[in-house]
Amino acid sequence: MTDNATHCWPNSPEQPGPGGRLIVVSGPSGVGKSTVTDALEERGGFYFSISVTTRKARPGEEEGEHYRFVSEERFGEMIRADELLEWAQYNNNFYGTPRRPVLDQIAAGSDVLLEIEVQGAMQVIGAYADAVTIFINPPSIDELIRRLRGRGHMSEETIERRMEIARGEMEIGRQHFDHRVVNDDLERVVGEILGILARSPSN
Ligand code: 5GP
């Protein structure tokens, strides 16, 4: 913990002693965030925040495992009740991180990992100065375009728009994140992130 007013965690009576870390993994769409964080999850040792979203479940996604799927009305209630640590609108859907489970896990000493898009990551950076923030870059813009095309269902116009957004996000990554990694090889990048976390101080 830092001893000035910028530290993360409210020092409530229910939260004595050292806490775990809040770890944010973000990056542009198509960079492979979830593949990287799935691999980190397999290594264990983190609590993975389950986001709420207003988008429909995809085949194979389980309620409460991949997301909590909620209505827009419910999502709005969660915003108004200040239940979300961060939230963003992305591709016409809303996504957010429920605050309580994250703070409870940190208070219990667990490291909590959020895999979120860049607008939400910026909210976390603004509110929680002690968060460890890791930005995943593609090996190159061309490679990012290739990956987005590989998803097979986007028009050229959509890809062009995504590229513009990605360039802006990569600039945010350069300016505001603690660490930047390149997703050129899954095993290598996972090893690099684990190395970063091993060197990052606990609260
Ligand atoms: P998808 O719909 O493909 O699961 O996710 C779309 C995007 O939303 C991804 O970039 C993912 O990282 C991001 N995302 C997932 N959960 C959250 C969240 O709780 N907050 C924010 N800000 N972004 C999220």
GROMACS .gro file of C-alpha atoms and ligand atoms in nm:
model
  227
    1MET     CA    1   0.000   0.000   0.000
    2THR     CA    2   0.114   0.349  -0.069
    3ASP     CA    3   0.064   0.586   0.218
    4ASN     CA    4  -0.097   0.869   0.027
    5ALA     CA    5  -0.455   0.921  -0.081
    6THR     CA    6  -0.410   0.742  -0.413
    7HIS     CA    7  -0.407   0.388  -0.284
    8CYS     CA    8  -0.678   0.155  -0.404
    9TRP     CA    9  -0.860  -0.014  -0.132
   10PRO     CA   10  -1.095   0.142   0.114
   11ASN     CA   11  -0.955   0.069   0.457
   12SER     CA   12  -1.282  -0.046   0.604
   13PRO     CA   13  -1.288  -0.235   0.934
   14GLU     CA   14  -1.386  -0.549   0.741
   15GLN     CA   15  -1.070  -0.516   0.538
   16PRO     CA   16  -0.768  -0.526   0.766
   17GLY     CA   17  -0.423  -0.646   0.668
   18PRO     CA   18  -0.260  -0.676   0.327
   19GLY     CA   19  -0.483  -0.727   0.029
   20GLY     CA   20  -0.435  -0.898  -0.304
   21ARG     CA   21  -0.370  -0.711  -0.625
   22LEU     CA   22  -0.609  -0.584  -0.887
   23ILE     CA   23  -0.467  -0.690  -1.224
   24VAL     CA   24  -0.611  -0.550  -1.545
   25VAL     CA   25  -0.543  -0.715  -1.881
   26SER     CA   26  -0.664  -0.514  -2.177
   27GLY     CA   27  -0.590  -0.449  -2.542
   28PRO     CA   28  -0.760  -0.398  -2.877
   29SER     CA   29  -1.032  -0.619  -3.013
   30GLY     CA   30  -0.884  -0.924  -3.188
   31VAL     CA   31  -0.554  -0.918  -3.002
   32GLY     CA   32  -0.625  -1.242  -2.817
   33LYS     CA   33  -0.696  -1.113  -2.465
   34SER     CA   34  -0.922  -1.400  -2.368
   35THR     CA   35  -0.684  -1.666  -2.505
   36VAL     CA   36  -0.407  -1.516  -2.294
   37THR     CA   37  -0.620  -1.483  -1.981
   38ASP     CA   38  -0.761  -1.836  -2.026
   39ALA     CA   39  -0.402  -1.961  -2.027
   40LEU     CA   40  -0.330  -1.757  -1.713
   41GLU     CA   41  -0.640  -1.905  -1.552
   42GLU     CA   42  -0.508  -2.254  -1.623
   43ARG     CA   43  -0.189  -2.169  -1.434
   44GLY     CA   44  -0.409  -2.086  -1.135
   45GLY     CA   45  -0.348  -1.845  -0.850
   46PHE     CA   46  -0.593  -1.575  -0.961
   47TYR     CA   47  -0.955  -1.497  -0.898
   48PHE     CA   48  -1.120  -1.421  -1.231
   49SER     CA   49  -1.383  -1.154  -1.215
   50ILE     CA   50  -1.707  -1.260  -1.386
   51SER     CA   51  -1.845  -0.964  -1.578
   52VAL     CA   52  -2.207  -0.877  -1.636
   53THR     CA   53  -2.313  -0.818  -1.993
   54THR     CA   54  -2.629  -0.735  -2.183
   55ARG     CA   55  -2.520  -0.938  -2.485
   56LYS     CA   56  -2.675  -1.277  -2.554
   57ALA     CA   57  -2.485  -1.589  -2.452
   58ARG     CA   58  -2.294  -1.754  -2.737
   59PRO     CA   59  -2.315  -2.129  -2.785
   60GLY     CA   60  -2.114  -2.298  -2.512
   61GLU     CA   61  -2.118  -2.001  -2.275
   62GLU     CA   62  -2.253  -2.071  -1.929
   63GLU     CA   63  -2.437  -1.823  -1.708
   64GLY     CA   64  -2.215  -1.735  -1.412
   65GLU     CA   65  -1.910  -1.898  -1.564
   66HIS     CA   66  -1.825  -1.683  -1.866
   67TYR     CA   67  -2.054  -1.394  -1.784
   68ARG     CA   68  -2.362  -1.306  -1.590
   69PHE     CA   69  -2.611  -1.230  -1.866
   70VAL     CA   70  -2.848  -0.951  -1.766
   71SER     CA   71  -3.110  -0.727  -1.924
   72GLU     CA   72  -3.036  -0.364  -2.007
   73GLU     CA   73  -3.277  -0.270  -1.733
   74ARG     CA   74  -3.085  -0.469  -1.474
   75PHE     CA   75  -2.755  -0.331  -1.602
   76GLY     CA   76  -2.890   0.022  -1.562
   77GLU     CA   77  -2.995  -0.058  -1.206
   78MET     CA   78  -2.645  -0.185  -1.130
   79ILE     CA   79  -2.494   0.140  -1.260
   80ARG     CA   80  -2.734   0.353  -1.055
   81ALA     CA   81  -2.671   0.150  -0.741
   82ASP     CA   82  -2.295   0.191  -0.796
   83GLU     CA   83  -2.252  -0.186  -0.807
   84LEU     CA   84  -2.005  -0.174  -1.096
   85LEU     CA   85  -1.637  -0.105  -1.052
   86GLU     CA   86  -1.619  -0.008  -1.420
   87TRP     CA   87  -1.840  -0.048  -1.722
   88ALA     CA   88  -1.845   0.027  -2.093
   89GLN     CA   89  -2.058   0.004  -2.401
   90TYR     CA   90  -1.898  -0.207  -2.668
   91ASN     CA   91  -2.052  -0.321  -2.998
   92ASN     CA   92  -2.399  -0.210  -2.888
   93ASN     CA   93  -2.382  -0.412  -2.568
   94PHE     CA   94  -2.292  -0.320  -2.212
   95TYR     CA   95  -2.020  -0.490  -2.009
   96GLY     CA   96  -1.924  -0.428  -1.648
   97THR     CA   97  -1.729  -0.560  -1.351
   98PRO     CA   98  -1.932  -0.619  -1.034
   99ARG     CA   99  -1.751  -0.433  -0.759
  100ARG     CA  100  -1.832  -0.636  -0.447
  101PRO     CA  101  -1.678  -0.974  -0.541
  102VAL     CA  102  -1.361  -0.802  -0.660
  103LEU     CA  103  -1.315  -0.600  -0.340
  104ASP     CA  104  -1.401  -0.900  -0.123
  105GLN     CA  105  -1.142  -1.121  -0.296
  106ILE     CA  106  -0.876  -0.851  -0.271
  107ALA     CA  107  -0.957  -0.801   0.096
  108ALA     CA  108  -0.916  -1.177   0.145
  109GLY     CA  109  -0.568  -1.152  -0.008
  110SER     CA  110  -0.641  -1.292  -0.356
  111ASP     CA  111  -0.508  -1.144  -0.677
  112VAL     CA  112  -0.803  -1.052  -0.898
  113LEU     CA  113  -0.774  -1.048  -1.275
  114LEU     CA  114  -1.000  -0.839  -1.499
  115GLU     CA  115  -1.001  -0.903  -1.873
  116ILE     CA  116  -1.171  -0.593  -2.009
  117GLU     CA  117  -1.172  -0.357  -2.303
  118VAL     CA  118  -0.981  -0.029  -2.299
  119GLN     CA  119  -1.249   0.224  -2.193
  120GLY     CA  120  -1.322   0.019  -1.882
  121ALA     CA  121  -0.951  -0.028  -1.814
  122MET     CA  122  -0.908   0.351  -1.819
  123GLN     CA  123  -1.179   0.384  -1.552
  124VAL     CA  124  -0.991   0.136  -1.334
  125ILE     CA  125  -0.665   0.324  -1.391
  126GLY     CA  126  -0.838   0.648  -1.287
  127ALA     CA  127  -0.994   0.503  -0.974
  128TYR     CA  128  -0.741   0.246  -0.849
  129ALA     CA  129  -0.388   0.376  -0.869
  130ASP     CA  130  -0.238   0.054  -0.731
  131ALA     CA  131  -0.388  -0.167  -1.002
  132VAL     CA  132  -0.132  -0.355  -1.211
  133THR     CA  133  -0.222  -0.278  -1.572
  134ILE     CA  134  -0.104  -0.487  -1.865
  135PHE     CA  135  -0.177  -0.392  -2.225
  136ILE     CA  136  -0.159  -0.659  -2.494
  137ASN     CA  137  -0.038  -0.539  -2.832
  138PRO     CA  138  -0.058  -0.734  -3.157
  139PRO     CA  139   0.275  -0.821  -3.324
  140SER     CA  140   0.175  -0.564  -3.589
  141ILE     CA  141  -0.133  -0.385  -3.723
  142ASP     CA  142  -0.126  -0.617  -4.025
  143GLU     CA  143  -0.142  -0.917  -3.796
  144LEU     CA  144  -0.438  -0.764  -3.610
  145ILE     CA  145  -0.620  -0.713  -3.942
  146ARG     CA  146  -0.544  -1.074  -4.036
  147ARG     CA  147  -0.688  -1.197  -3.703
  148LEU     CA  148  -1.003  -0.988  -3.740
  149ARG     CA  149  -1.051  -1.113  -4.097
  150GLY     CA  150  -1.003  -1.465  -3.967
  151ARG     CA  151  -1.316  -1.420  -3.757
  152GLY     CA  152  -1.490  -1.425  -4.090
  153HIS     CA  153  -1.797  -1.214  -4.034
  154MET     CA  154  -1.686  -0.853  -4.064
  155SER     CA  155  -1.722  -0.619  -4.360
  156GLU     CA  156  -1.415  -0.431  -4.482
  157GLU     CA  157  -1.574  -0.115  -4.348
  158THR     CA  158  -1.612  -0.266  -4.003
  159ILE     CA  159  -1.252  -0.389  -4.010
  160GLU     CA  160  -1.133  -0.041  -4.111
  161ARG     CA  161  -1.329   0.112  -3.822
  162ARG     CA  162  -1.190  -0.146  -3.579
  163MET     CA  163  -0.839  -0.062  -3.698
  164GLU     CA  164  -0.889   0.307  -3.627
  165ILE     CA  165  -1.015   0.222  -3.280
  166ALA     CA  166  -0.725  -0.020  -3.228
  167ARG     CA  167  -0.467   0.246  -3.322
  168GLY     CA  168  -0.619   0.487  -3.069
  169GLU     CA  169  -0.626   0.214  -2.804
  170MET     CA  170  -0.262   0.123  -2.866
  171GLU     CA  171  -0.174   0.488  -2.806
  172ILE     CA  172  -0.365   0.473  -2.476
  173GLY     CA  173  -0.174   0.153  -2.396
  174ARG     CA  174   0.155   0.337  -2.453
  175GLN     CA  175   0.058   0.631  -2.237
  176HIS     CA  176  -0.141   0.491  -1.949
  177PHE     CA  177  -0.061   0.127  -1.881
  178ASP     CA  178   0.215   0.003  -1.649
  179HIS     CA  179   0.322  -0.277  -1.882
  180ARG     CA  180   0.291  -0.363  -2.250
  181VAL     CA  181   0.338  -0.708  -2.394
  182VAL     CA  182   0.319  -0.840  -2.750
  183ASN     CA  183   0.099  -1.139  -2.821
  184ASP     CA  184   0.333  -1.306  -3.070
  185ASP     CA  185   0.336  -1.648  -2.908
  186LEU     CA  186   0.094  -1.767  -2.640
  187GLU     CA  187   0.339  -1.952  -2.414
  188ARG     CA  188   0.592  -1.672  -2.436
  189VAL     CA  189   0.347  -1.392  -2.358
  190VAL     CA  190   0.194  -1.585  -2.068
  191GLY     CA  191   0.545  -1.638  -1.929
  192GLU     CA  192   0.617  -1.267  -1.967
  193ILE     CA  193   0.298  -1.169  -1.784
  194LEU     CA  194   0.371  -1.412  -1.502
  195GLY     CA  195   0.718  -1.256  -1.478
  196ILE     CA  196   0.568  -0.906  -1.461
  197LEU     CA  197   0.332  -1.016  -1.186
  198ALA     CA  198   0.610  -1.187  -0.992
  199ARG     CA  199   0.796  -0.853  -0.990
  200SER     CA  200   0.493  -0.633  -0.914
  201PRO     CA  201   0.455  -0.541  -0.548
  202SER     CA  202   0.167  -0.669  -0.340
  203ASN     CA  203  -0.052  -0.424  -0.156
  2045GP     P1  204  -1.707  -1.053  -2.590
  2045GP     O1  205  -1.844  -1.005  -2.622
  2045GP     O2  206  -1.631  -1.094  -2.714
  2045GP     O3  207  -1.706  -1.160  -2.483
  2045GP     O4  208  -1.628  -0.931  -2.527
  2045GP     C1  209  -1.618  -0.811  -2.596
  2045GP     C2  210  -1.520  -0.720  -2.524
  2045GP     O5  211  -1.571  -0.684  -2.395
  2045GP     C3  212  -1.382  -0.781  -2.500
  2045GP     O6  213  -1.284  -0.685  -2.539
  2045GP     C4  214  -1.378  -0.805  -2.352
  2045GP     O7  215  -1.246  -0.790  -2.300
  2045GP     C5  216  -1.464  -0.691  -2.302
  2045GP     N1  217  -1.521  -0.713  -2.169
  2045GP     C6  218  -1.564  -0.827  -2.113
  2045GP     N2  219  -1.608  -0.805  -1.988
  2045GP     C7  220  -1.593  -0.673  -1.965
  2045GP     C8  221  -1.619  -0.588  -1.852
  2045GP     O8  222  -1.665  -0.629  -1.746
  2045GP     N3  223  -1.590  -0.457  -1.866
  2045GP     C9  224  -1.537  -0.405  -1.980
  2045GP     N4  225  -1.511  -0.275  -1.982
  2045GP     N5  226  -1.510  -0.481  -2.088
  2045GP    C10  227  -1.539  -0.614  -2.081
   0.00000   0.00000   0.00000
